[in-house]
Tab-separated table of C-alpha atoms in Angstrom:
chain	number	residue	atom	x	y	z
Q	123	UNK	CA	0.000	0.000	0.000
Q	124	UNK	CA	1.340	3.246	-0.529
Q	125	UNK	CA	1.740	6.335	2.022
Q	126	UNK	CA	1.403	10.031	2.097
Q	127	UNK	CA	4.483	11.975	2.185
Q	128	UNK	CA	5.316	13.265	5.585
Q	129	UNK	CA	5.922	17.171	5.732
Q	130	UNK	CA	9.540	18.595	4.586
Q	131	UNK	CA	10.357	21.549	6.004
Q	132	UNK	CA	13.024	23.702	3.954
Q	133	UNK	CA	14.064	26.995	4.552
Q	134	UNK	CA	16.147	29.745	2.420
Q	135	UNK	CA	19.500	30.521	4.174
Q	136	UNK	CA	22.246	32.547	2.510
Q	137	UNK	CA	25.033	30.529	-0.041
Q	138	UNK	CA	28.253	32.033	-1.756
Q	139	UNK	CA	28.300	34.137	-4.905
Q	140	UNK	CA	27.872	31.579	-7.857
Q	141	UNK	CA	25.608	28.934	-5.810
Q	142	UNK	CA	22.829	27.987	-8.545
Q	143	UNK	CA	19.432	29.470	-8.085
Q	144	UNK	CA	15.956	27.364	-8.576
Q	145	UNK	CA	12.606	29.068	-9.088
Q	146	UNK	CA	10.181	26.719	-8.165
Q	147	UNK	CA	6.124	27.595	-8.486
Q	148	UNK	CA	3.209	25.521	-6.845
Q	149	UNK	CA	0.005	26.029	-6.679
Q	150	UNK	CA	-0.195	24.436	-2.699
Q	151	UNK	CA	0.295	26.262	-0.053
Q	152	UNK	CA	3.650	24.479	0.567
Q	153	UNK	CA	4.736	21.489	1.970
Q	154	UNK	CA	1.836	19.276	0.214
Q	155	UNK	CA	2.596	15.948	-0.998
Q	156	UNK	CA	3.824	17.307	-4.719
Q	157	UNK	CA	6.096	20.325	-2.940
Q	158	UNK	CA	7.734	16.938	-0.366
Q	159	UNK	CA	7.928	15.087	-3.189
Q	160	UNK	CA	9.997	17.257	-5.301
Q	161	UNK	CA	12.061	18.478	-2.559
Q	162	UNK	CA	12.731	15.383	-1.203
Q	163	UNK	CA	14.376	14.502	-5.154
Q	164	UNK	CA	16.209	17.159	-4.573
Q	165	UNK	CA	18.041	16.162	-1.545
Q	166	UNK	CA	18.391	12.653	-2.562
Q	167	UNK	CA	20.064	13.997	-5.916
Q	168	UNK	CA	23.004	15.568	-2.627
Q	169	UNK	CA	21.234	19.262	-3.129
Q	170	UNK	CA	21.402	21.111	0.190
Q	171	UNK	CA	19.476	24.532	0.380
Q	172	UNK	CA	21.790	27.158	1.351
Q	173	UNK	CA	24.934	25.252	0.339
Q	174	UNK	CA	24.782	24.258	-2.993
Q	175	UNK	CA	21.196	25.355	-3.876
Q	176	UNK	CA	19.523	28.334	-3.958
Q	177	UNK	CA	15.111	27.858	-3.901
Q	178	UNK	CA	13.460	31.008	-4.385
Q	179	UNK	CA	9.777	29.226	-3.643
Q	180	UNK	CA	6.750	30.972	-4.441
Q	181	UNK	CA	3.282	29.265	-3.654
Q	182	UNK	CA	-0.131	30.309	-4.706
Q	183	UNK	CA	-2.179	28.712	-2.125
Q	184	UNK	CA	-4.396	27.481	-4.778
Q	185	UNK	CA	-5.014	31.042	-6.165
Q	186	UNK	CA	-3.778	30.852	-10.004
Q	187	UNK	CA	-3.809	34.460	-10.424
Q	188	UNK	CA	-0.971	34.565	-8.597
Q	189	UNK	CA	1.450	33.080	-10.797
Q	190	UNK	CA	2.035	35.361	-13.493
Q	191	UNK	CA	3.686	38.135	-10.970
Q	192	UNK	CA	5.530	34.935	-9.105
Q	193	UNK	CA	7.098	33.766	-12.266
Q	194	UNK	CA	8.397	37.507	-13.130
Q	195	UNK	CA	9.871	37.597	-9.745
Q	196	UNK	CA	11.486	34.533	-9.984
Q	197	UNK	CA	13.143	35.916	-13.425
Q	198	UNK	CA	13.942	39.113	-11.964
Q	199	UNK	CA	15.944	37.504	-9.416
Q	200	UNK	CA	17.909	35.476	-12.020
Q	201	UNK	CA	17.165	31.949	-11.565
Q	202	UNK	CA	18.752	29.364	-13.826
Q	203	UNK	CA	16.038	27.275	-13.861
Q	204	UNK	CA	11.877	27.495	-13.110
Q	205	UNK	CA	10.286	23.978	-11.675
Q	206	UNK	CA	6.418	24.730	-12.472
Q	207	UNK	CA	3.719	22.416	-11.101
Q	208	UNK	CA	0.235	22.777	-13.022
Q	209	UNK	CA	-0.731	23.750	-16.579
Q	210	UNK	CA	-1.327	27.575	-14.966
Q	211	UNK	CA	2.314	27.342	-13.547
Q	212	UNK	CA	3.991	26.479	-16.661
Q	213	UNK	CA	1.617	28.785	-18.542
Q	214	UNK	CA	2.717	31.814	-16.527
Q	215	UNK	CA	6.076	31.013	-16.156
Q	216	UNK	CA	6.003	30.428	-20.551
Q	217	UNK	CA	4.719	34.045	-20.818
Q	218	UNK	CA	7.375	35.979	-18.171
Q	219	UNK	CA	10.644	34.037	-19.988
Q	220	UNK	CA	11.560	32.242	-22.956
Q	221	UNK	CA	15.191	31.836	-22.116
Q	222	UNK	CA	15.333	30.763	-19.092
Q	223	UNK	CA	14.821	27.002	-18.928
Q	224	UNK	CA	11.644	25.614	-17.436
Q	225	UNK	CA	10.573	22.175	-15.788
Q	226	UNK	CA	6.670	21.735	-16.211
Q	227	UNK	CA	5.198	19.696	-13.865
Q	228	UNK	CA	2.030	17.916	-14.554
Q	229	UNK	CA	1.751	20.741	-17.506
Q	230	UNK	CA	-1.211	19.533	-18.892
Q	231	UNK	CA	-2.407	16.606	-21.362
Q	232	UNK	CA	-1.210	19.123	-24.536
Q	233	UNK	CA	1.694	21.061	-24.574
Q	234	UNK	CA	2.183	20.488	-27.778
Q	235	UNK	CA	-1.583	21.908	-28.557
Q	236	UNK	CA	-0.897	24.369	-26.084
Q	237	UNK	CA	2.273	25.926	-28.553
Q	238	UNK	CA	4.710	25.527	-25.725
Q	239	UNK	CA	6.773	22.665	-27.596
Q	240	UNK	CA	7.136	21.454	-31.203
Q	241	UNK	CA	6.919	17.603	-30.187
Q	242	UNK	CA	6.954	15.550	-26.835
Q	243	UNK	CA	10.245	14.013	-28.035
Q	244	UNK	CA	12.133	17.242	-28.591
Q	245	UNK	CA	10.846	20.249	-27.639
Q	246	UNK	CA	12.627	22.678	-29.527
Q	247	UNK	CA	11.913	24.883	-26.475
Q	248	UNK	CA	12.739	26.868	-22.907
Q	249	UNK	CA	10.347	24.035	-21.717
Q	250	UNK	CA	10.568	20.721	-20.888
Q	251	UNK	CA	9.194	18.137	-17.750
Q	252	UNK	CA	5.888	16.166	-17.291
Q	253	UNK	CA	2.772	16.670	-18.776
Q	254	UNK	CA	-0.632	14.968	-17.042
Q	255	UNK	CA	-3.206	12.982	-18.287
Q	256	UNK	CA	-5.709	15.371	-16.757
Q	257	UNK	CA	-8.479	14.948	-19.495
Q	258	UNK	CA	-8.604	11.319	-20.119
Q	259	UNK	CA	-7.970	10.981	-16.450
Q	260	UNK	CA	-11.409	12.074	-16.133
Q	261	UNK	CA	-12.999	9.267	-17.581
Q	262	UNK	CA	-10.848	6.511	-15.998
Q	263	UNK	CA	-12.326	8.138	-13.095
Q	264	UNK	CA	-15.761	8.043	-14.254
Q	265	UNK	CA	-14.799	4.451	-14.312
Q	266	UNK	CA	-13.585	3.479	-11.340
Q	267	UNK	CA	-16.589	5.604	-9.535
Q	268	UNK	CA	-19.102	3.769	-11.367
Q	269	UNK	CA	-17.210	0.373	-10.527
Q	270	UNK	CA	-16.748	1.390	-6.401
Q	271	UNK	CA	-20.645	2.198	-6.479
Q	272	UNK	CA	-22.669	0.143	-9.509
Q	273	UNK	CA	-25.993	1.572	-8.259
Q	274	UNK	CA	-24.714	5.111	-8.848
Q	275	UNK	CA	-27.067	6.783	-11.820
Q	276	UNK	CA	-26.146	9.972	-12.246
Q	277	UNK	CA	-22.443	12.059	-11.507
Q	278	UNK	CA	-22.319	15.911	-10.914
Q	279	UNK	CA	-18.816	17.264	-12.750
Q	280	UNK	CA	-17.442	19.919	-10.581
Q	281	UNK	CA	-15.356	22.035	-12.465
Q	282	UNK	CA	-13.628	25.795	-12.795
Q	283	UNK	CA	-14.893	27.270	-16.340
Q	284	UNK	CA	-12.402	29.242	-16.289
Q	285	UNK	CA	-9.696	26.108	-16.842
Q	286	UNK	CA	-8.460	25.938	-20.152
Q	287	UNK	CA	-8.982	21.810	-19.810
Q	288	UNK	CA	-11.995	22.163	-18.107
Q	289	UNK	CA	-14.666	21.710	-21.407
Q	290	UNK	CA	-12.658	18.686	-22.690
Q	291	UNK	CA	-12.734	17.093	-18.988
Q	292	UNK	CA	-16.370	17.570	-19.235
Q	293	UNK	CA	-16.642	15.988	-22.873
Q	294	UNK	CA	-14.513	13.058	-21.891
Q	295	UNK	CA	-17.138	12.620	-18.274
Q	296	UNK	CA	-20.001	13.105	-20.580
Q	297	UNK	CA	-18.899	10.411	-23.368
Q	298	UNK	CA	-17.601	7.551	-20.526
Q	299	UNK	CA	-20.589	8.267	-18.947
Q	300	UNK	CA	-22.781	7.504	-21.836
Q	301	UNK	CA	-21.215	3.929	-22.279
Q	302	UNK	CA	-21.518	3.236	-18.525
Q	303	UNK	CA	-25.718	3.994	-19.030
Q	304	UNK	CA	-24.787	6.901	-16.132
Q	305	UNK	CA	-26.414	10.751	-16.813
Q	306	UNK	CA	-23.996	13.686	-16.284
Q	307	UNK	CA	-24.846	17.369	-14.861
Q	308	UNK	CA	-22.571	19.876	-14.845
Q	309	UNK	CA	-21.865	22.472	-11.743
Q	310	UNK	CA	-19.254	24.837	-13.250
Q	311	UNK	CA	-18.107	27.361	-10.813
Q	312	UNK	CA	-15.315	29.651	-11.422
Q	313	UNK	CA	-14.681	31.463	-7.816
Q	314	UNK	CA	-15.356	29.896	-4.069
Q	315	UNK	CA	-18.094	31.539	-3.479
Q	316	UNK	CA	-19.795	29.600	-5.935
Q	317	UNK	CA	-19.422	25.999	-3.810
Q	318	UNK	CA	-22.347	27.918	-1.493
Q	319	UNK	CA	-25.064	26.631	-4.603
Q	320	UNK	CA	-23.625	23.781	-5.338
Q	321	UNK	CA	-25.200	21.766	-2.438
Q	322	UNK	CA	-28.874	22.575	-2.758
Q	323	UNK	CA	-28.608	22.196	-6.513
Q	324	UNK	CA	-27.066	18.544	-6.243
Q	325	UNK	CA	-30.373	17.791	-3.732
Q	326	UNK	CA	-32.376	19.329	-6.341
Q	327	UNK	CA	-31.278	17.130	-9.170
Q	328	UNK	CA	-30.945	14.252	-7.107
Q	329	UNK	CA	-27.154	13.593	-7.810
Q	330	UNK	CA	-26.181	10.015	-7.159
Q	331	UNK	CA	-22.420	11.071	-7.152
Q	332	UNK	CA	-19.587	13.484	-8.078
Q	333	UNK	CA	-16.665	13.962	-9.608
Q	334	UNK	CA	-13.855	16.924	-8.985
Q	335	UNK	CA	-11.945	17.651	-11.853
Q	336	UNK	CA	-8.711	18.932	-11.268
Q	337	UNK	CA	-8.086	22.849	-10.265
Q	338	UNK	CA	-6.102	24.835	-8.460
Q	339	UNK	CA	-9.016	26.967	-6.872
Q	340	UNK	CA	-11.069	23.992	-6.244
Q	341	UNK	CA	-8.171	22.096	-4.553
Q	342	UNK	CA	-7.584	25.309	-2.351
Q	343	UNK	CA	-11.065	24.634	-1.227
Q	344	UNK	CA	-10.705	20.800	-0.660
Q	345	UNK	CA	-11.613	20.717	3.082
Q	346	UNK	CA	-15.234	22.364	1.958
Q	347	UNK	CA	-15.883	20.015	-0.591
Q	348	UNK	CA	-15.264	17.092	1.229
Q	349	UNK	CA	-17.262	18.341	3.774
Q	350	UNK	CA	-20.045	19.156	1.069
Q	351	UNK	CA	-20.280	16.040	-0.256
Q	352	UNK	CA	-20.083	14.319	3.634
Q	353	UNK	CA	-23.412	16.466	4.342
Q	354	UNK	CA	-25.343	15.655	1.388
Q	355	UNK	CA	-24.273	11.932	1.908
Q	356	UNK	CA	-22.839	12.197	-1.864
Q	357	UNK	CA	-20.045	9.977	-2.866
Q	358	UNK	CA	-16.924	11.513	-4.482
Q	359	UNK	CA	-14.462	11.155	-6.468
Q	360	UNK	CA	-11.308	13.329	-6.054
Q	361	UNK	CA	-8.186	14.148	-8.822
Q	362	UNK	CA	-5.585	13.996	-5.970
Q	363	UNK	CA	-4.722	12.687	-2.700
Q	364	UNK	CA	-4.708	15.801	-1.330
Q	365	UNK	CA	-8.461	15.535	-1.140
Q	366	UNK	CA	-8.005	12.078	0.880
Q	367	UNK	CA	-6.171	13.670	3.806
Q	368	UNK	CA	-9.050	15.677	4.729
Q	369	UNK	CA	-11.446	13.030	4.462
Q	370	UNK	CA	-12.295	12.135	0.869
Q	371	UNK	CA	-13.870	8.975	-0.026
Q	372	UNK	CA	-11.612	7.911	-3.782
Q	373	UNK	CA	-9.009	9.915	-5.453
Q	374	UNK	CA	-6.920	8.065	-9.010
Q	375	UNK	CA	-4.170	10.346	-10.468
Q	376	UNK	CA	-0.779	10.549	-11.221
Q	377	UNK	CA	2.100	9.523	-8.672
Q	378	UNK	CA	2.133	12.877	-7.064
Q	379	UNK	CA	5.885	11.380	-5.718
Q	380	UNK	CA	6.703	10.196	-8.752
Q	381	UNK	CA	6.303	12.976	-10.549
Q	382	UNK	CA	8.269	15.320	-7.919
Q	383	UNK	CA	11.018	13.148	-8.227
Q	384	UNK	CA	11.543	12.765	-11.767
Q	385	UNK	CA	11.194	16.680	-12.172
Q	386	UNK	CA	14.147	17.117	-9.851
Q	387	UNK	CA	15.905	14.925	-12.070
Q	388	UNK	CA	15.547	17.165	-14.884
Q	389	UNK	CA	16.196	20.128	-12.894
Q	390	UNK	CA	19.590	18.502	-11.862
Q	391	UNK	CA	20.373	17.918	-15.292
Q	392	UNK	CA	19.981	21.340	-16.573
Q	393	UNK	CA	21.391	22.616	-13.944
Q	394	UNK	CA	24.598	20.391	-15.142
Q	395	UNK	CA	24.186	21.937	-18.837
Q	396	UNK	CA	21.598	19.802	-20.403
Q	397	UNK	CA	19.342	21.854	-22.781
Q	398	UNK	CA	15.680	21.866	-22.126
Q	399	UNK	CA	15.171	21.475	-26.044
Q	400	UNK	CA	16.805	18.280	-26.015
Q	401	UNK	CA	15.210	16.431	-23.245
Q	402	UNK	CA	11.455	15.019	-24.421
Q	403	UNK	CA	8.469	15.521	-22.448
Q	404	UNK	CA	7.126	12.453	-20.327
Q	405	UNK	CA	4.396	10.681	-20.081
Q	406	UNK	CA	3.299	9.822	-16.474
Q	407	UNK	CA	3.986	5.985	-15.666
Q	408	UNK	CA	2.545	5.777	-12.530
Q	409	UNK	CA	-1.213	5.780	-11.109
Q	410	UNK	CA	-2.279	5.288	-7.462
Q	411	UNK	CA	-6.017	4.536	-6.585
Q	412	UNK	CA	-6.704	5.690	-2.796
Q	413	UNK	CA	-9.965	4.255	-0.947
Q	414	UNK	CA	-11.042	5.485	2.096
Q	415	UNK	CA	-13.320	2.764	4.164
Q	416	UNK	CA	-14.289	5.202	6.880
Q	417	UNK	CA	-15.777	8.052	4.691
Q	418	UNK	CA	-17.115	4.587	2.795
Q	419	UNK	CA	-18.778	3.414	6.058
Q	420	UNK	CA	-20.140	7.049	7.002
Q	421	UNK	CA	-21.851	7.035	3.877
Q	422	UNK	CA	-23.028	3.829	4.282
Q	423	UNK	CA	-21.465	2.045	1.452
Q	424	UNK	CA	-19.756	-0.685	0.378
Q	425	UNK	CA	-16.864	-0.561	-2.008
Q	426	UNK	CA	-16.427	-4.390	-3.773
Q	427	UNK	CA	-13.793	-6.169	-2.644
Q	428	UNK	CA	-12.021	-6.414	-6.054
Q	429	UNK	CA	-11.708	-2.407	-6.505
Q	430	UNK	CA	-10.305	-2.544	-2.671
Q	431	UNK	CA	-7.267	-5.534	-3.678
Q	432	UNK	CA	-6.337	-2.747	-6.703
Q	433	UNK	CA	-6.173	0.060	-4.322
Q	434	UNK	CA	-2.575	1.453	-3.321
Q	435	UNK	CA	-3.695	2.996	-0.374
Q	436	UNK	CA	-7.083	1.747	1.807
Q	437	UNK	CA	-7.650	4.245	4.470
Q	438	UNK	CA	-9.026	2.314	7.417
């Protein structure tokens, strides 16, 4: 079974002239299991803050705005090299610089689409990392929501409309749901404020489940829409762990570690001289499907014994 990272604390202390400089953008408030994760690659890679690394770390607390004046900081200050988690990240880092190399992390299921690289396999660009399989994510969750609860006949999307992915997640949710016999409805909301209606109009349409597709403002607001969905005795499904540490019932996604440690590869790399250009974007290679039995039990459910033997991580 796999395990949450614990916290890592790291601090900026002063270095001699000539000590490289990182950017590094996240859309957490720091210290979630992405931010550990990358960190942590870092170390293990024989990076020390303050001796032989400088992080300038700048953290949106799930407010995307924020990173367009983050990432012209972090180029005003001369880094050699911005590690950007999120497709609003990289897209903001993309816009202030397109010298200094970049690391995307989870960038998005199109960079190429996006016009930040020629190919996956070379670049030809500033950028290089990860990219996510966000969008057809969506429907493997669709899946495995339908699977955990057959009885299930209609899923509410929750989504930010102002997402650049969030009209193909919806597509994908609306097509696997169509195969699966399962009617969608869609609550798009594109500031907090907006959770306050989304309650009474899941009672209203008699939701039989939901699904959170990933955002940074929604996953700033995690602890509320667990709680939500705990109140109206809805089962959901979540894009990250980050939603099962405050309670969430299923979350499937990318390897949150695995992806923080691969992108501190690259940054190490570059950091020796390798050229963004040259080194491809990757695919994601690991999943992890997180089931928690307590928020299964409060809800009064059962999840099948087959779905729980896949799981990497029951919550008991």
């Amino acid at each position: 079974m796999g395990t949450l990272a614990a916290p890592l604390t790291v601090e900026a202390q002063p270095a001699g002239k000539g000590t490289p400089k990182l950017g590094y953008l996240s859309n957490s408030g720091g210290h979630s299991v992405p931010d550990n994760a990358f960190l942590r690659g870092l170390r293990d890679l024989g990076y020390v803050e303050g001796q032989n690394l400088i992080i300038e770390a700048r953290y949106t607390e799930g407010r995307s705005e924020r990173f367009s004046g983050f990432a012209a900081d972090l180029v005003r200050l001369g880094v050699q090299v911005i590690a950007a988690w999120s497709p609003a990240g990289v897209a903001a880092a993309k816009k202030a610089t397109d010298t200094v190399p970049i690391v995307g992390i989870a960038l998005g299921s199109d960079p190429v689409g996006q016009g930040w690289i020629a190919s996956l396999a070379r670049p030809n660009s500033n950028l290089t990392g990860f990219s996510s399989g966000n969008v057809w994510l969506t429907g493997k969750r669709m899946e495995l929501l339908k699977e955990a609860i057959p009885t299930i006949t209609s899923v509410g999307v929750l989504g930010n409309p102002t997402n650049p992915y969030f009209p193909a997640q919806a597509k994908e949710a609306e097509t696997v749901a169509g195969a699966l016999k399962v009617q969608i409805e869609s609550f798009a909301i594109s500031n907090p404020a907006g959770l306050a209606t989304v309650l009474p109009e899941m009672k209203r349409r008699h939701i039989s489940a939901l699904l959170v597709v990933p955002d940074g403002m929604l996953w700033a607001r995690r602890a509320d829409i667990v709680k939500m969905a705990a109140e109206s005795r809805v089962p959901a499904m979540y894009w990250t762990s980050d939603y099962m540490e405050v309670g969430g019932l299923m979350s499937y996604a990318e390897s949150l570690n695995d992806l923080g440690r691969r992108a501190a590869g690259y940054v190490d790399r570059i950091l020796k001289g390798a050229k963004p250009a040259d080194l491809p974007v990757e695919q994601p290679t690991k999943f992890e499907l997180l089931i928690n039995l307590k928020t299964a039990k409060a809800l009064g459910l059962t999840i099948p014994q087959t779905l729980l033997l896949r799981a990497d991580q029951v919550i008991q």
